[in-house]
Amino acid sequence: MNRRLGGLVGALTLVAVSTTTGCFARYSPCPGEGQRPDELASQDLVGTYHDAADRSVTLKSDGTFTTTGWPTDLEGAEGSPEQREGNGTWELTSTDSVDYPISLTFHAISGYWNSLEEGGSYGTGLYVDGSRRVPRLYEYRGDPDVCDLNRFKRSN
């Protein structure tokens, strides 16, 4: 009898904590969200990608990248996000990594920060789906449980 009561108390506690924090697991993917393509390699991702607002991310074969107008959600950044430029290094993470599938380490973001002057780095990443021939990059805007995706499609 005590074990049952303990199990019930544990389950109710989990529900209460999840309800308060909003941390429920999503059992189905967001509309438009896909799986990382099988056998995806870094060279499959090389190219320039644009989103609907014409912000861009260019992944180069030497492991560096440039951005224009992205990222947009930098607290304390100066100037217009549309004019913001960034650069750094990127890598395709292993399939068993809990990090972003495409890890981005910024070395400089105009109007925000420069690692040569300030040290450190700014890290973020992107998710990838589609196919090896036609990969598509995306990010979540805000809370992933809301399923608001920003997609980048390769233009070259």
mmCIF file of N, CA, C and O in Angstrom, residues 94-136:
data_model
loop_
_atom_site.group_PDB
_atom_site.id
_atom_site.type_symbol
_atom_site.label_atom_id
_atom_site.label_comp_id
_atom_site.label_asym_id
_atom_site.label_seq_id
_atom_site.Cartn_x
_atom_site.Cartn_y
_atom_site.Cartn_z
ATOM 1 N N SER A 94 28.450 15.202 -34.503
ATOM 2 C CA SER A 94 28.165 13.772 -34.661
ATOM 3 C C SER A 94 26.682 13.513 -34.423
ATOM 4 O O SER A 94 26.002 14.270 -33.731
ATOM 5 N N THR A 95 26.191 12.434 -34.986
ATOM 6 C CA THR A 95 24.759 12.122 -34.877
ATOM 7 C C THR A 95 24.324 11.811 -33.454
ATOM 8 O O THR A 95 23.151 11.955 -33.132
ATOM 9 N N ASP A 96 25.252 11.433 -32.582
ATOM 10 C CA ASP A 96 24.881 11.137 -31.201
ATOM 11 C C ASP A 96 25.085 12.334 -30.266
ATOM 12 O O ASP A 96 24.905 12.232 -29.067
ATOM 13 N N SER A 97 25.415 13.486 -30.834
ATOM 14 C CA SER A 97 25.635 14.691 -30.042
ATOM 15 C C SER A 97 24.309 15.283 -29.591
ATOM 16 O O SER A 97 23.308 15.204 -30.295
ATOM 17 N N VAL A 98 24.302 15.888 -28.417
ATOM 18 C CA VAL A 98 23.118 16.586 -27.938
ATOM 19 C C VAL A 98 23.157 18.058 -28.342
ATOM 20 O O VAL A 98 22.233 18.806 -28.058
ATOM 21 N N ASP A 99 24.223 18.470 -29.011
ATOM 22 C CA ASP A 99 24.373 19.842 -29.485
ATOM 23 C C ASP A 99 23.586 20.016 -30.782
ATOM 24 O O ASP A 99 23.020 19.076 -31.314
ATOM 25 N N TYR A 100 23.572 21.252 -31.292
ATOM 26 C CA TYR A 100 22.965 21.497 -32.597
ATOM 27 C C TYR A 100 23.637 20.608 -33.643
ATOM 28 O O TYR A 100 24.849 20.409 -33.595
ATOM 29 N N PRO A 101 22.898 20.117 -34.637
ATOM 30 C CA PRO A 101 23.538 19.361 -35.715
ATOM 31 C C PRO A 101 24.593 20.194 -36.458
ATOM 32 O O PRO A 101 25.618 19.672 -36.866
ATOM 33 N N ILE A 102 24.333 21.491 -36.621
ATOM 34 C CA ILE A 102 25.324 22.389 -37.207
ATOM 35 C C ILE A 102 25.692 23.397 -36.131
ATOM 36 O O ILE A 102 24.886 24.253 -35.759
ATOM 37 N N SER A 103 26.889 23.268 -35.618
ATOM 38 C CA SER A 103 27.370 24.133 -34.545
ATOM 39 C C SER A 103 28.100 25.331 -35.144
ATOM 40 O O SER A 103 28.983 25.169 -35.987
ATOM 41 N N LEU A 104 27.713 26.543 -34.720
ATOM 42 C CA LEU A 104 28.323 27.776 -35.205
ATOM 43 C C LEU A 104 29.023 28.493 -34.054
ATOM 44 O O LEU A 104 28.420 28.713 -33.005
ATOM 45 N N THR A 105 30.284 28.847 -34.248
ATOM 46 C CA THR A 105 31.036 29.615 -33.267
ATOM 47 C C THR A 105 31.406 30.943 -33.917
ATOM 48 O O THR A 105 32.254 30.990 -34.805
ATOM 49 N N PHE A 106 30.721 32.002 -33.497
ATOM 50 C CA PHE A 106 30.983 33.328 -34.056
ATOM 51 C C PHE A 106 32.273 33.896 -33.478
ATOM 52 O O PHE A 106 32.510 33.812 -32.277
ATOM 53 N N HIS A 107 33.077 34.497 -34.342
ATOM 54 C CA HIS A 107 34.262 35.231 -33.914
ATOM 55 C C HIS A 107 33.982 36.727 -33.895
ATOM 56 O O HIS A 107 34.624 37.462 -33.147
ATOM 57 N N ALA A 108 33.033 37.168 -34.719
ATOM 58 C CA ALA A 108 32.644 38.584 -34.740
ATOM 59 C C ALA A 108 31.211 38.707 -35.213
ATOM 60 O O ALA A 108 30.766 37.964 -36.091
ATOM 61 N N ILE A 109 30.480 39.642 -34.611
ATOM 62 C CA ILE A 109 29.133 40.008 -35.038
ATOM 63 C C ILE A 109 29.085 41.524 -34.980
ATOM 64 O O ILE A 109 29.255 42.120 -33.911
ATOM 65 N N SER A 110 28.883 42.170 -36.134
ATOM 66 C CA SER A 110 28.911 43.641 -36.180
ATOM 67 C C SER A 110 27.857 44.228 -35.246
ATOM 68 O O SER A 110 26.756 43.721 -35.122
ATOM 69 N N GLY A 111 28.240 45.302 -34.558
ATOM 70 C CA GLY A 111 27.347 45.969 -33.626
ATOM 71 C C GLY A 111 27.095 45.195 -32.349
ATOM 72 O O GLY A 111 26.249 45.568 -31.548
ATOM 73 N N TYR A 112 27.826 44.105 -32.159
ATOM 74 C CA TYR A 112 27.575 43.290 -30.975
ATOM 75 C C TYR A 112 28.856 42.892 -30.261
ATOM 76 O O TYR A 112 29.031 43.175 -29.083
ATOM 77 N N TRP A 113 29.806 42.268 -31.012
ATOM 78 C CA TRP A 113 30.930 41.698 -30.303
ATOM 79 C C TRP A 113 32.004 41.231 -31.288
ATOM 80 O O TRP A 113 31.715 40.843 -32.405
ATOM 81 N N ASN A 114 33.286 41.290 -30.844
ATOM 82 C CA ASN A 114 34.415 40.844 -31.651
ATOM 83 C C ASN A 114 35.393 40.097 -30.742
ATOM 84 O O ASN A 114 35.927 40.674 -29.801
ATOM 85 N N SER A 115 35.651 38.830 -31.053
ATOM 86 C CA SER A 115 36.498 38.014 -30.180
ATOM 87 C C SER A 115 37.953 38.476 -30.169
ATOM 88 O O SER A 115 38.655 38.262 -29.185
ATOM 89 N N LEU A 116 38.412 39.115 -31.254
ATOM 90 C CA LEU A 116 39.792 39.599 -31.272
ATOM 91 C C LEU A 116 39.999 40.708 -30.249
ATOM 92 O O LEU A 116 41.060 40.847 -29.663
ATOM 93 N N GLU A 117 38.954 41.501 -30.031
ATOM 94 C CA GLU A 117 39.032 42.602 -29.063
ATOM 95 C C GLU A 117 38.576 42.193 -27.671
ATOM 96 O O GLU A 117 39.123 42.640 -26.675
ATOM 97 N N GLU A 118 37.566 41.346 -27.597
ATOM 98 C CA GLU A 118 36.945 41.033 -26.314
ATOM 99 C C GLU A 118 37.207 39.621 -25.819
ATOM 100 O O GLU A 118 36.833 39.285 -24.704
ATOM 101 N N GLY A 119 37.803 38.773 -26.650
ATOM 102 C CA GLY A 119 38.021 37.386 -26.265
ATOM 103 C C GLY A 119 36.749 36.575 -26.302
ATOM 104 O O GLY A 119 35.673 37.088 -26.573
ATOM 105 N N GLY A 120 36.862 35.301 -26.063
ATOM 106 C CA GLY A 120 35.706 34.422 -26.019
ATOM 107 C C GLY A 120 35.095 34.177 -27.376
ATOM 108 O O GLY A 120 35.691 34.456 -28.411
ATOM 109 N N SER A 121 33.892 33.641 -27.363
ATOM 110 C CA SER A 121 33.164 33.397 -28.598
ATOM 111 C C SER A 121 31.668 33.388 -28.298
ATOM 112 O O SER A 121 31.257 33.315 -27.145
ATOM 113 N N TYR A 122 30.875 33.481 -29.345
ATOM 114 C CA TYR A 122 29.426 33.407 -29.235
ATOM 115 C C TYR A 122 28.993 32.180 -30.011
ATOM 116 O O TYR A 122 29.286 32.057 -31.200
ATOM 117 N N GLY A 123 28.352 31.246 -29.356
ATOM 118 C CA GLY A 123 27.960 30.007 -30.019
ATOM 119 C C GLY A 123 26.467 29.870 -30.170
ATOM 120 O O GLY A 123 25.690 30.306 -29.323
ATOM 121 N N THR A 124 26.072 29.293 -31.267
ATOM 122 C CA THR A 124 24.683 28.953 -31.543
ATOM 123 C C THR A 124 24.696 27.823 -32.558
ATOM 124 O O THR A 124 25.727 27.194 -32.773
ATOM 125 N N GLY A 125 23.606 27.568 -33.201
ATOM 126 C CA GLY A 125 23.582 26.511 -34.191
ATOM 127 C C GLY A 125 22.296 26.475 -34.966
ATOM 128 O O GLY A 125 21.381 27.263 -34.744
ATOM 129 N N LEU A 126 22.252 25.532 -35.886
ATOM 130 C CA LEU A 126 21.087 25.329 -36.734
ATOM 131 C C LEU A 126 20.778 23.838 -36.810
ATOM 132 O O LEU A 126 21.661 22.997 -36.613
ATOM 133 N N TYR A 127 19.539 23.537 -37.114
ATOM 134 C CA TYR A 127 19.108 22.165 -37.354
ATOM 135 C C TYR A 127 19.083 21.945 -38.862
ATOM 136 O O TYR A 127 19.040 22.891 -39.639
ATOM 137 N N VAL A 128 19.108 20.696 -39.274
ATOM 138 C CA VAL A 128 19.116 20.388 -40.703
ATOM 139 C C VAL A 128 18.160 19.235 -40.982
ATOM 140 O O VAL A 128 18.047 18.298 -40.197
ATOM 141 N N ASP A 129 17.436 19.351 -42.098
ATOM 142 C CA ASP A 129 16.617 18.260 -42.595
ATOM 143 C C ASP A 129 16.689 18.281 -44.112
ATOM 144 O O ASP A 129 17.604 18.881 -44.678
ATOM 145 N N GLY A 130 15.761 17.661 -44.785
ATOM 146 C CA GLY A 130 15.814 17.571 -46.245
ATOM 147 C C GLY A 130 16.577 16.327 -46.650
ATOM 148 O O GLY A 130 16.394 15.259 -46.067
ATOM 149 N N SER A 131 17.450 16.481 -47.625
ATOM 150 C CA SER A 131 18.254 15.359 -48.107
ATOM 151 C C SER A 131 19.708 15.790 -48.222
ATOM 152 O O SER A 131 20.022 16.970 -48.066
ATOM 153 N N ARG A 132 20.586 14.852 -48.531
ATOM 154 C CA ARG A 132 22.002 15.202 -48.717
ATOM 155 C C ARG A 132 22.146 16.143 -49.906
ATOM 156 O O ARG A 132 22.953 17.059 -49.876
ATOM 157 N N ARG A 133 21.394 15.917 -50.963
ATOM 158 C CA ARG A 133 21.481 16.780 -52.149
ATOM 159 C C ARG A 133 20.835 18.137 -51.933
ATOM 160 O O ARG A 133 21.282 19.131 -52.471
ATOM 161 N N VAL A 134 19.749 18.169 -51.167
ATOM 162 C CA VAL A 134 19.014 19.410 -50.930
ATOM 163 C C VAL A 134 18.776 19.567 -49.424
ATOM 164 O O VAL A 134 17.662 19.375 -48.934
ATOM 165 N N PRO A 135 19.836 19.917 -48.688
ATOM 166 C CA PRO A 135 19.648 20.118 -47.245
ATOM 167 C C PRO A 135 18.917 21.435 -46.986
ATOM 168 O O PRO A 135 19.042 22.393 -47.747
ATOM 169 N N ARG A 136 18.151 21.450 -45.913
ATOM 170 C CA ARG A 136 17.462 22.666 -45.481
ATOM 171 C C ARG A 136 17.828 22.922 -44.028
ATOM 172 O O ARG A 136 17.786 22.004 -43.209
#
